Structure formats: structure tokens, C-alpha cells
Amino acid sequence: MRRGGVVGGLVLVVVALLAVVAPWVTDPAGLDVTRVDGPRLGAPSGEYWLGTDENGRSVLLLTWWGARVSLLVGVAAAVLSVGIGTLVGLVAAMAGGWVSAVLMRLTDFFLVLPSLVLAIALSTVLERGVGTIVLAIGLTSWPGAARLVRAQTLAVAARPYVERAHALGGGTVHVVVRHVLPGVVPLVVVNTTLAVGTAIVAESTLAFLGLGDPTAVSWGAMLRTASSTGAVTAGAWWYLVPPGLAIAGVVLAVTVCGRALETVLDPRLREPR
């Protein structure tokens, strides 16, 4: 598992670096449909390694630049989602009483509703843009994290050293910061890592449905454009395969990396030697 995690981590580092350096090592003019002269849906060749799209743009360049939006949305939405879930879970576990009951009923309400449907509704109502996609995904996918954090917080709060801290006069804020959070943070880190893959898939789905940023290049938007411009009927597999493989590869790398990180942070999951 750890070897797979290392490989997954290396894949993510490479993809992230390529996304960051894209504006400096590639020509953004290649994304402008008015400034390209490649063949329409041209097959892979020496000039265009992954072929061209319906406007003559390089599919390799589109896939490269698509990583920027997909990774940005995935990380930002995951951080927002887990952040909200962590806050709700901590407050519900430490406050108890009616506060916990209200927060858990609110969590249950969002948990039974399809998060994708809620994200579609928010994306439809709000102005189109990357920020809207981040909000739509983050505000609809936090309930699972809230329940996990609440359960972990209750387990940590019941440990003897936390009870001793209370007995010695430690306030709630002191106990949470010094004793509870160190036991909860590993779960939050792992959950955030795994949530990145879910957010990338959600962003690709929203973009494929036409609810993403119309001015941004993303893997989901590429799949939508390929589907709507006849790439499938024309047999232009080179337009569909790269963004699809990019989504699958990055999500797989995130998942493997997250699982490996979980075994490192939780000794109970380590395989006996």
C-alpha cells in the first residue's frame, strides 16, 4: 500500500507541477480558436501528438491546461467541504445537548439529499465560474466529514488523558486545541485527500452537463465539447481518451495516496511484518 501511495504521490506532484508551469512552457495562444490553423479533428501526428479538436486546437495542450482548473477546483472544494464538516463535527461532539441534536439533524438532512443534484441547483442559480463550482461542491458534500469528525472527537474526548485535563481545570478551548485536535487531525488530513478525488469527479460531471465555467478549459468541459461536436460519430477517439484518462488517473492516484496516508497515520491499519 505504501509503495502505491508513493507512486500516487509522485503522479500528483508531476501533474501539479505541469499545471503550474503551463503558462510559462506553453503558448496560451494555442487555446484561442481565432489564432489556430490546425486540421479539424485531426488524428495524432508528429505536429499534434494527441490530435486536434473541432477547432484545430491541440488536444495535448487542452488536456495540459485542463489540469489547472480540475486540480484547483478539486483541492479548493475538498478543503471547503472538509473544513465545514470538521467545524460542525467538533462543535456537535464537544457541545452536546440540543446543539449536537440540531447540528446532527441538519447533517442528516443534507446527507439524504443527493449532493450532485444540490450542486447542479446551486450552479444553475449562481453566476457561472470556477468559484461557483467550488462553492457548489463544497457546500453540498460536507455531511460525511461532519459525521466522521464527530465520531472521532467523541472517541478522543473519552480517553483518560482528556478526562484528566478536564479534571485539572482545563477549559473547553484548551482541551480541544491541545488534546482533542491532535487526535482528530490525522482523520481530517486523510479525509481531505480522499475528498479531492470526489471533488474532481464532481467538477468534471458539472462541466460535462454544461454548468461549469464556459471560459475555462477543464477535462469535463473537453468531454462535453467532444460529445456535442460529433467526435464520437467521427471516430475521433483521441479527443475523448486523454481527458478521460486524466480524470481516472488523477482520481486513482489521489485515492491510493489517501489510503496509504491513512495506514501511516493510523497504526491499527498497518500490515503485520
PDB file of C-alpha atoms in Angstrom:
ATOM      1  CA  MET A   1       0.000   0.000   0.000  1.00  0.00           C
ATOM      2  CA  ARG A   2       2.822   2.400   0.847  1.00  0.00           C
ATOM      3  CA  ARG A   3       4.526   1.752  -2.499  1.00  0.00           C
ATOM      4  CA  GLY A   4       1.258   2.509  -4.237  1.00  0.00           C
ATOM      5  CA  GLY A   5       0.955   5.654  -2.151  1.00  0.00           C
ATOM      6  CA  VAL A   6       4.437   6.766  -3.200  1.00  0.00           C
ATOM      7  CA  VAL A   7       3.600   6.183  -6.859  1.00  0.00           C
ATOM      8  CA  GLY A   8       0.299   8.003  -6.470  1.00  0.00           C
ATOM      9  CA  GLY A   9       2.033  10.887  -4.725  1.00  0.00           C
ATOM     10  CA  LEU A  10       4.623  11.155  -7.492  1.00  0.00           C
ATOM     11  CA  VAL A  11       1.868  11.207 -10.121  1.00  0.00           C
ATOM     12  CA  LEU A  12       0.079  14.002  -8.272  1.00  0.00           C
ATOM     13  CA  VAL A  13       3.289  16.007  -7.880  1.00  0.00           C
ATOM     14  CA  VAL A  14       4.083  15.690 -11.590  1.00  0.00           C
ATOM     15  CA  VAL A  15       0.541  16.669 -12.640  1.00  0.00           C
ATOM     16  CA  ALA A  16       0.535  19.613 -10.225  1.00  0.00           C
ATOM     17  CA  LEU A  17       3.919  20.839 -11.471  1.00  0.00           C
ATOM     18  CA  LEU A  18       2.800  20.566 -15.094  1.00  0.00           C
ATOM     19  CA  ALA A  19      -0.334  22.545 -14.265  1.00  0.00           C
ATOM     20  CA  VAL A  20       1.663  25.261 -12.522  1.00  0.00           C
ATOM     21  CA  VAL A  21       4.282  25.704 -15.256  1.00  0.00           C
ATOM     22  CA  ALA A  22       1.815  25.512 -18.155  1.00  0.00           C
ATOM     23  CA  PRO A  23       1.673  29.310 -18.753  1.00  0.00           C
ATOM     24  CA  TRP A  24       5.469  29.516 -18.978  1.00  0.00           C
ATOM     25  CA  VAL A  25       6.326  26.451 -21.071  1.00  0.00           C
ATOM     26  CA  THR A  26       3.362  26.503 -23.474  1.00  0.00           C
ATOM     27  CA  ASP A  27       1.800  29.138 -25.692  1.00  0.00           C
ATOM     28  CA  PRO A  28      -1.642  30.197 -24.383  1.00  0.00           C
ATOM     29  CA  ALA A  29      -2.449  31.444 -27.874  1.00  0.00           C
ATOM     30  CA  GLY A  30      -2.957  27.816 -28.844  1.00  0.00           C
ATOM     31  CA  LEU A  31      -6.194  27.862 -26.822  1.00  0.00           C
ATOM     32  CA  ASP A  32      -7.644  30.728 -28.861  1.00  0.00           C
ATOM     33  CA  VAL A  33      -9.848  29.370 -31.652  1.00  0.00           C
ATOM     34  CA  THR A  34      -9.191  32.506 -33.718  1.00  0.00           C
ATOM     35  CA  ARG A  35      -5.411  32.007 -33.712  1.00  0.00           C
ATOM     36  CA  VAL A  36      -5.015  28.322 -34.566  1.00  0.00           C
ATOM     37  CA  ASP A  37      -4.862  26.727 -38.016  1.00  0.00           C
ATOM     38  CA  GLY A  38      -4.716  23.013 -37.272  1.00  0.00           C
ATOM     39  CA  PRO A  39      -6.926  20.475 -39.040  1.00  0.00           C
ATOM     40  CA  ARG A  40     -10.404  19.883 -37.675  1.00  0.00           C
ATOM     41  CA  LEU A  41     -10.448  16.702 -35.558  1.00  0.00           C
ATOM     42  CA  GLY A  42      -7.032  15.817 -36.932  1.00  0.00           C
ATOM     43  CA  ALA A  43      -5.585  12.453 -35.915  1.00  0.00           C
ATOM     44  CA  PRO A  44      -2.390  12.276 -33.796  1.00  0.00           C
ATOM     45  CA  SER A  45       0.690  13.207 -35.779  1.00  0.00           C
ATOM     46  CA  GLY A  46       4.225  14.457 -35.349  1.00  0.00           C
ATOM     47  CA  GLU A  47       2.978  18.046 -35.011  1.00  0.00           C
ATOM     48  CA  TYR A  48      -0.060  17.264 -32.877  1.00  0.00           C
ATOM     49  CA  TRP A  49       0.834  14.329 -30.632  1.00  0.00           C
ATOM     50  CA  LEU A  50      -2.727  13.809 -29.377  1.00  0.00           C
ATOM     51  CA  GLY A  51      -4.528  15.177 -32.420  1.00  0.00           C
ATOM     52  CA  THR A  52      -6.729  18.263 -32.604  1.00  0.00           C
ATOM     53  CA  ASP A  53     -10.242  19.257 -31.587  1.00  0.00           C
ATOM     54  CA  GLU A  54     -13.088  20.547 -33.728  1.00  0.00           C
ATOM     55  CA  ASN A  55     -11.424  23.989 -33.898  1.00  0.00           C
ATOM     56  CA  GLY A  56      -7.943  22.743 -34.761  1.00  0.00           C
ATOM     57  CA  ARG A  57      -6.527  23.188 -31.257  1.00  0.00           C
ATOM     58  CA  SER A  58      -4.031  20.697 -29.849  1.00  0.00           C
ATOM     59  CA  VAL A  59      -5.726  18.131 -27.597  1.00  0.00           C
ATOM     60  CA  LEU A  60      -2.445  17.756 -25.702  1.00  0.00           C
ATOM     61  CA  LEU A  61      -2.420  21.477 -24.938  1.00  0.00           C
ATOM     62  CA  LEU A  62      -6.091  21.411 -23.899  1.00  0.00           C
ATOM     63  CA  THR A  63      -5.502  18.433 -21.603  1.00  0.00           C
ATOM     64  CA  TRP A  64      -2.447  20.103 -20.111  1.00  0.00           C
ATOM     65  CA  TRP A  65      -4.292  23.332 -19.364  1.00  0.00           C
ATOM     66  CA  GLY A  66      -7.379  21.435 -18.222  1.00  0.00           C
ATOM     67  CA  ALA A  67      -5.375  20.117 -15.281  1.00  0.00           C
ATOM     68  CA  ARG A  68      -5.193  23.645 -13.864  1.00  0.00           C
ATOM     69  CA  VAL A  69      -8.945  24.067 -13.396  1.00  0.00           C
ATOM     70  CA  SER A  70      -9.645  20.464 -12.421  1.00  0.00           C
ATOM     71  CA  LEU A  71      -6.947  20.381  -9.730  1.00  0.00           C
ATOM     72  CA  LEU A  72      -7.796  23.861  -8.455  1.00  0.00           C
ATOM     73  CA  VAL A  73     -11.478  23.030  -8.077  1.00  0.00           C
ATOM     74  CA  GLY A  74     -10.710  19.610  -6.594  1.00  0.00           C
ATOM     75  CA  VAL A  75      -8.375  20.920  -3.890  1.00  0.00           C
ATOM     76  CA  ALA A  76     -10.375  24.060  -3.066  1.00  0.00           C
ATOM     77  CA  ALA A  77     -13.711  22.247  -2.895  1.00  0.00           C
ATOM     78  CA  ALA A  78     -12.227  19.447  -0.772  1.00  0.00           C
ATOM     79  CA  VAL A  79     -10.721  21.926   1.693  1.00  0.00           C
ATOM     80  CA  LEU A  80     -14.018  23.825   1.930  1.00  0.00           C
ATOM     81  CA  SER A  81     -16.057  20.652   2.355  1.00  0.00           C
ATOM     82  CA  VAL A  82     -13.822  19.079   4.987  1.00  0.00           C
ATOM     83  CA  GLY A  83     -13.425  22.426   6.746  1.00  0.00           C
ATOM     84  CA  ILE A  84     -17.180  22.808   7.171  1.00  0.00           C
ATOM     85  CA  GLY A  85     -17.568  19.168   8.185  1.00  0.00           C
ATOM     86  CA  THR A  86     -14.742  19.423  10.723  1.00  0.00           C
ATOM     87  CA  LEU A  87     -16.222  22.534  12.323  1.00  0.00           C
ATOM     88  CA  VAL A  88     -19.706  21.036  12.527  1.00  0.00           C
ATOM     89  CA  GLY A  89     -18.417  17.703  13.844  1.00  0.00           C
ATOM     90  CA  LEU A  90     -16.222  19.294  16.517  1.00  0.00           C
ATOM     91  CA  VAL A  91     -18.956  21.613  17.781  1.00  0.00           C
ATOM     92  CA  ALA A  92     -21.548  18.838  17.802  1.00  0.00           C
ATOM     93  CA  ALA A  93     -19.269  16.481  19.747  1.00  0.00           C
ATOM     94  CA  MET A  94     -17.970  18.990  22.284  1.00  0.00           C
ATOM     95  CA  ALA A  95     -21.160  20.998  22.866  1.00  0.00           C
ATOM     96  CA  GLY A  96     -23.557  18.086  23.230  1.00  0.00           C
ATOM     97  CA  GLY A  97     -27.186  18.599  24.235  1.00  0.00           C
ATOM     98  CA  TRP A  98     -29.558  20.425  21.940  1.00  0.00           C
ATOM     99  CA  VAL A  99     -26.683  21.958  19.936  1.00  0.00           C
ATOM    100  CA  SER A 100     -25.473  18.496  18.932  1.00  0.00           C
ATOM    101  CA  ALA A 101     -29.024  17.368  18.181  1.00  0.00           C
ATOM    102  CA  VAL A 102     -29.697  20.344  15.883  1.00  0.00           C
ATOM    103  CA  LEU A 103     -26.384  20.035  14.049  1.00  0.00           C
ATOM    104  CA  MET A 104     -26.790  16.290  13.535  1.00  0.00           C
ATOM    105  CA  ARG A 105     -30.353  16.674  12.239  1.00  0.00           C
ATOM    106  CA  LEU A 106     -29.064  19.323   9.825  1.00  0.00           C
ATOM    107  CA  THR A 107     -26.286  16.956   8.796  1.00  0.00           C
ATOM    108  CA  ASP A 108     -28.762  14.126   8.279  1.00  0.00           C
ATOM    109  CA  PHE A 109     -30.916  16.411   6.140  1.00  0.00           C
ATOM    110  CA  PHE A 110     -28.032  17.194   3.783  1.00  0.00           C
ATOM    111  CA  LEU A 111     -26.826  13.603   3.922  1.00  0.00           C
ATOM    112  CA  VAL A 112     -30.031  12.123   2.497  1.00  0.00           C
ATOM    113  CA  LEU A 113     -30.236  14.672  -0.316  1.00  0.00           C
ATOM    114  CA  PRO A 114     -28.269  13.872  -3.500  1.00  0.00           C
ATOM    115  CA  SER A 115     -25.212  16.110  -3.339  1.00  0.00           C
ATOM    116  CA  LEU A 116     -24.872  16.199  -7.127  1.00  0.00           C
ATOM    117  CA  VAL A 117     -28.451  17.432  -7.514  1.00  0.00           C
ATOM    118  CA  LEU A 118     -27.831  20.165  -4.939  1.00  0.00           C
ATOM    119  CA  ALA A 119     -24.598  21.142  -6.689  1.00  0.00           C
ATOM    120  CA  ILE A 120     -26.442  21.327 -10.013  1.00  0.00           C
ATOM    121  CA  ALA A 121     -29.113  23.543  -8.443  1.00  0.00           C
ATOM    122  CA  LEU A 122     -26.526  25.916  -6.950  1.00  0.00           C
ATOM    123  CA  SER A 123     -24.550  26.039 -10.191  1.00  0.00           C
ATOM    124  CA  THR A 124     -27.728  26.901 -12.075  1.00  0.00           C
ATOM    125  CA  VAL A 125     -28.785  29.679  -9.703  1.00  0.00           C
ATOM    126  CA  LEU A 126     -25.396  31.322  -9.139  1.00  0.00           C
ATOM    127  CA  GLU A 127     -23.221  33.031 -11.737  1.00  0.00           C
ATOM    128  CA  ARG A 128     -21.118  30.668 -13.816  1.00  0.00           C
ATOM    129  CA  GLY A 129     -17.483  30.463 -12.781  1.00  0.00           C
ATOM    130  CA  VAL A 130     -14.827  28.414 -11.044  1.00  0.00           C
ATOM    131  CA  GLY A 131     -15.712  29.950  -7.685  1.00  0.00           C
ATOM    132  CA  THR A 132     -19.319  28.883  -8.094  1.00  0.00           C
ATOM    133  CA  ILE A 133     -18.289  25.297  -8.815  1.00  0.00           C
ATOM    134  CA  VAL A 134     -16.093  25.270  -5.699  1.00  0.00           C
ATOM    135  CA  LEU A 135     -18.955  26.585  -3.566  1.00  0.00           C
ATOM    136  CA  ALA A 136     -21.472  24.206  -5.106  1.00  0.00           C
ATOM    137  CA  ILE A 137     -19.314  21.152  -4.405  1.00  0.00           C
ATOM    138  CA  GLY A 138     -18.011  22.281  -1.016  1.00  0.00           C
ATOM    139  CA  LEU A 139     -21.394  23.315   0.402  1.00  0.00           C
ATOM    140  CA  THR A 140     -23.082  20.061  -0.582  1.00  0.00           C
ATOM    141  CA  SER A 141     -20.501  17.400   0.320  1.00  0.00           C
ATOM    142  CA  TRP A 142     -19.588  18.163   3.944  1.00  0.00           C
ATOM    143  CA  PRO A 143     -22.044  15.905   5.876  1.00  0.00           C
ATOM    144  CA  GLY A 144     -19.900  12.767   5.598  1.00  0.00           C
ATOM    145  CA  ALA A 145     -16.879  14.590   7.019  1.00  0.00           C
ATOM    146  CA  ALA A 146     -19.015  16.026   9.829  1.00  0.00           C
ATOM    147  CA  ARG A 147     -20.152  12.581  10.964  1.00  0.00           C
ATOM    148  CA  LEU A 148     -16.627  11.138  10.800  1.00  0.00           C
ATOM    149  CA  VAL A 149     -15.120  14.031  12.765  1.00  0.00           C
ATOM    150  CA  ARG A 150     -17.883  13.903  15.374  1.00  0.00           C
ATOM    151  CA  ALA A 151     -17.348  10.176  15.931  1.00  0.00           C
ATOM    152  CA  GLN A 152     -13.567  10.594  16.158  1.00  0.00           C
ATOM    153  CA  THR A 153     -13.910  13.580  18.506  1.00  0.00           C
ATOM    154  CA  LEU A 154     -16.181  11.637  20.853  1.00  0.00           C
ATOM    155  CA  ALA A 155     -13.701   8.742  20.866  1.00  0.00           C
ATOM    156  CA  VAL A 156     -10.745  11.035  21.639  1.00  0.00           C
ATOM    157  CA  ALA A 157     -12.684  13.031  24.256  1.00  0.00           C
ATOM    158  CA  ALA A 158     -13.412   9.807  26.173  1.00  0.00           C
ATOM    159  CA  ARG A 159      -9.732   8.953  26.596  1.00  0.00           C
ATOM    160  CA  PRO A 160      -8.231   9.167  30.088  1.00  0.00           C
ATOM    161  CA  TYR A 161      -5.744  11.964  29.366  1.00  0.00           C
ATOM    162  CA  VAL A 162      -8.555  14.208  28.104  1.00  0.00           C
ATOM    163  CA  GLU A 163     -10.605  13.498  31.232  1.00  0.00           C
ATOM    164  CA  ARG A 164      -7.567  14.351  33.372  1.00  0.00           C
ATOM    165  CA  ALA A 165      -7.166  17.628  31.517  1.00  0.00           C
ATOM    166  CA  HIS A 166     -10.768  18.489  32.350  1.00  0.00           C
ATOM    167  CA  ALA A 167     -10.257  17.462  35.979  1.00  0.00           C
ATOM    168  CA  LEU A 168      -7.199  19.708  36.271  1.00  0.00           C
ATOM    169  CA  GLY A 169      -9.274  22.710  35.261  1.00  0.00           C
ATOM    170  CA  GLY A 170      -8.602  22.874  31.538  1.00  0.00           C
ATOM    171  CA  GLY A 171     -11.198  24.874  29.645  1.00  0.00           C
ATOM    172  CA  THR A 172     -13.041  23.587  26.608  1.00  0.00           C
ATOM    173  CA  VAL A 173     -10.937  25.595  24.148  1.00  0.00           C
ATOM    174  CA  HIS A 174      -7.694  24.451  25.814  1.00  0.00           C
ATOM    175  CA  VAL A 175      -8.752  20.803  25.814  1.00  0.00           C
ATOM    176  CA  VAL A 176      -9.893  20.930  22.196  1.00  0.00           C
ATOM    177  CA  VAL A 177      -6.751  22.646  20.907  1.00  0.00           C
ATOM    178  CA  ARG A 178      -4.177  20.783  22.999  1.00  0.00           C
ATOM    179  CA  HIS A 179      -5.691  17.318  23.372  1.00  0.00           C
ATOM    180  CA  VAL A 180      -8.625  16.675  21.023  1.00  0.00           C
ATOM    181  CA  LEU A 181      -7.435  18.195  17.755  1.00  0.00           C
ATOM    182  CA  PRO A 182      -4.136  16.219  17.642  1.00  0.00           C
ATOM    183  CA  GLY A 183      -6.207  13.048  17.654  1.00  0.00           C
ATOM    184  CA  VAL A 184      -8.633  14.321  15.021  1.00  0.00           C
ATOM    185  CA  VAL A 185      -6.224  15.984  12.584  1.00  0.00           C
ATOM    186  CA  PRO A 186      -4.954  12.702  11.018  1.00  0.00           C
ATOM    187  CA  LEU A 187      -8.521  11.751  10.105  1.00  0.00           C
ATOM    188  CA  VAL A 188      -9.117  15.235   8.681  1.00  0.00           C
ATOM    189  CA  VAL A 189      -5.953  15.050   6.560  1.00  0.00           C
ATOM    190  CA  VAL A 190      -6.879  11.660   5.127  1.00  0.00           C
ATOM    191  CA  ASN A 191     -10.470  12.717   4.516  1.00  0.00           C
ATOM    192  CA  THR A 192      -9.313  15.866   2.723  1.00  0.00           C
ATOM    193  CA  THR A 193      -7.009  13.838   0.479  1.00  0.00           C
ATOM    194  CA  LEU A 194      -9.791  11.432  -0.468  1.00  0.00           C
ATOM    195  CA  ALA A 195     -12.256  14.296  -0.935  1.00  0.00           C
ATOM    196  CA  VAL A 196     -10.036  15.804  -3.651  1.00  0.00           C
ATOM    197  CA  GLY A 197     -10.774  12.879  -5.965  1.00  0.00           C
ATOM    198  CA  THR A 198     -14.506  13.131  -5.303  1.00  0.00           C
ATOM    199  CA  ALA A 199     -14.434  16.864  -5.998  1.00  0.00           C
ATOM    200  CA  ILE A 200     -12.568  16.367  -9.287  1.00  0.00           C
ATOM    201  CA  VAL A 201     -15.200  13.883 -10.433  1.00  0.00           C
ATOM    202  CA  ALA A 202     -17.985  16.265  -9.345  1.00  0.00           C
ATOM    203  CA  GLU A 203     -16.383  19.166 -11.221  1.00  0.00           C
ATOM    204  CA  SER A 204     -15.999  17.047 -14.340  1.00  0.00           C
ATOM    205  CA  THR A 205     -19.641  15.991 -14.082  1.00  0.00           C
ATOM    206  CA  LEU A 206     -20.892  19.575 -13.709  1.00  0.00           C
ATOM    207  CA  ALA A 207     -18.695  20.722 -16.594  1.00  0.00           C
ATOM    208  CA  PHE A 208     -19.919  17.846 -18.755  1.00  0.00           C
ATOM    209  CA  LEU A 209     -23.501  18.933 -18.016  1.00  0.00           C
ATOM    210  CA  GLY A 210     -22.659  22.462 -19.164  1.00  0.00           C
ATOM    211  CA  LEU A 211     -22.700  24.032 -15.688  1.00  0.00           C
ATOM    212  CA  GLY A 212     -19.003  24.841 -15.455  1.00  0.00           C
ATOM    213  CA  ASP A 213     -17.121  27.991 -16.381  1.00  0.00           C
ATOM    214  CA  PRO A 214     -17.683  28.456 -20.145  1.00  0.00           C
ATOM    215  CA  THR A 215     -14.408  30.375 -20.484  1.00  0.00           C
ATOM    216  CA  ALA A 216     -12.206  27.830 -18.698  1.00  0.00           C
ATOM    217  CA  VAL A 217     -10.614  24.703 -20.112  1.00  0.00           C
ATOM    218  CA  SER A 218     -11.183  21.637 -17.940  1.00  0.00           C
ATOM    219  CA  TRP A 219     -11.271  17.901 -18.506  1.00  0.00           C
ATOM    220  CA  GLY A 220     -15.038  17.744 -18.025  1.00  0.00           C
ATOM    221  CA  ALA A 221     -15.563  20.609 -20.475  1.00  0.00           C
ATOM    222  CA  MET A 222     -13.396  18.802 -23.033  1.00  0.00           C
ATOM    223  CA  LEU A 223     -15.556  15.689 -22.761  1.00  0.00           C
ATOM    224  CA  ARG A 224     -18.703  17.770 -23.163  1.00  0.00           C
ATOM    225  CA  THR A 225     -17.352  19.559 -26.227  1.00  0.00           C
ATOM    226  CA  ALA A 226     -16.161  16.302 -27.766  1.00  0.00           C
ATOM    227  CA  SER A 227     -19.578  14.746 -27.234  1.00  0.00           C
ATOM    228  CA  SER A 228     -21.524  17.714 -28.601  1.00  0.00           C
ATOM    229  CA  THR A 229     -19.383  18.309 -31.691  1.00  0.00           C
ATOM    230  CA  GLY A 230     -19.583  14.813 -33.141  1.00  0.00           C
ATOM    231  CA  ALA A 231     -16.207  13.455 -32.068  1.00  0.00           C
ATOM    232  CA  VAL A 232     -17.817  10.130 -31.174  1.00  0.00           C
ATOM    233  CA  THR A 233     -19.558   9.642 -34.515  1.00  0.00           C
ATOM    234  CA  ALA A 234     -16.462  10.848 -36.348  1.00  0.00           C
ATOM    235  CA  GLY A 235     -14.330   8.234 -34.581  1.00  0.00           C
ATOM    236  CA  ALA A 236     -12.060  10.883 -33.050  1.00  0.00           C
ATOM    237  CA  TRP A 237     -11.066   8.749 -30.066  1.00  0.00           C
ATOM    238  CA  TRP A 238      -8.020  10.961 -29.451  1.00  0.00           C
ATOM    239  CA  TYR A 239     -10.353  13.769 -28.353  1.00  0.00           C
ATOM    240  CA  LEU A 240     -12.147  11.644 -25.744  1.00  0.00           C
ATOM    241  CA  VAL A 241      -9.431   9.392 -24.337  1.00  0.00           C
ATOM    242  CA  PRO A 242      -6.898  11.957 -22.970  1.00  0.00           C
ATOM    243  CA  PRO A 243      -9.277  13.888 -20.662  1.00  0.00           C
ATOM    244  CA  GLY A 244     -10.979  10.667 -19.595  1.00  0.00           C
ATOM    245  CA  LEU A 245      -7.689   9.011 -18.724  1.00  0.00           C
ATOM    246  CA  ALA A 246      -6.533  12.186 -16.960  1.00  0.00           C
ATOM    247  CA  ILE A 247      -9.600  12.184 -14.707  1.00  0.00           C
ATOM    248  CA  ALA A 248      -9.324   8.465 -13.979  1.00  0.00           C
ATOM    249  CA  GLY A 249      -5.565   8.597 -13.403  1.00  0.00           C
ATOM    250  CA  VAL A 250      -5.605  11.577 -11.043  1.00  0.00           C
ATOM    251  CA  VAL A 251      -8.568  10.273  -9.045  1.00  0.00           C
ATOM    252  CA  LEU A 252      -6.895   6.864  -8.737  1.00  0.00           C
ATOM    253  CA  ALA A 253      -3.628   8.488  -7.641  1.00  0.00           C
ATOM    254  CA  VAL A 254      -5.452  10.600  -5.036  1.00  0.00           C
ATOM    255  CA  THR A 255      -7.323   7.565  -3.692  1.00  0.00           C
ATOM    256  CA  VAL A 256      -4.227   5.364  -3.448  1.00  0.00           C
ATOM    257  CA  CYS A 257      -2.255   8.186  -1.858  1.00  0.00           C
ATOM    258  CA  GLY A 258      -5.036   8.835   0.650  1.00  0.00           C
ATOM    259  CA  ARG A 259      -5.304   5.165   1.618  1.00  0.00           C
ATOM    260  CA  ALA A 260      -1.545   4.927   2.077  1.00  0.00           C
ATOM    261  CA  LEU A 261      -1.566   8.077   4.177  1.00  0.00           C
ATOM    262  CA  GLU A 262      -4.320   6.561   6.295  1.00  0.00           C
ATOM    263  CA  THR A 263      -2.209   3.497   7.073  1.00  0.00           C
ATOM    264  CA  VAL A 264       0.720   5.708   8.031  1.00  0.00           C
ATOM    265  CA  LEU A 265      -1.303   7.929  10.370  1.00  0.00           C
ATOM    266  CA  ASP A 266      -3.330   5.076  11.883  1.00  0.00           C
ATOM    267  CA  PRO A 267      -1.040   2.294  13.264  1.00  0.00           C
ATOM    268  CA  ARG A 268      -4.010  -0.079  13.587  1.00  0.00           C
ATOM    269  CA  LEU A 269      -4.238  -0.327   9.794  1.00  0.00           C
ATOM    270  CA  ARG A 270      -0.617  -1.283   9.234  1.00  0.00           C
ATOM    271  CA  GLU A 271       0.042  -4.777   7.970  1.00  0.00           C
ATOM    272  CA  PRO A 272       1.980  -7.012  10.387  1.00  0.00           C
ATOM    273  CA  ARG A 273       5.520  -7.761   9.329  1.00  0.00           C
TER     274      ARG A 273
END
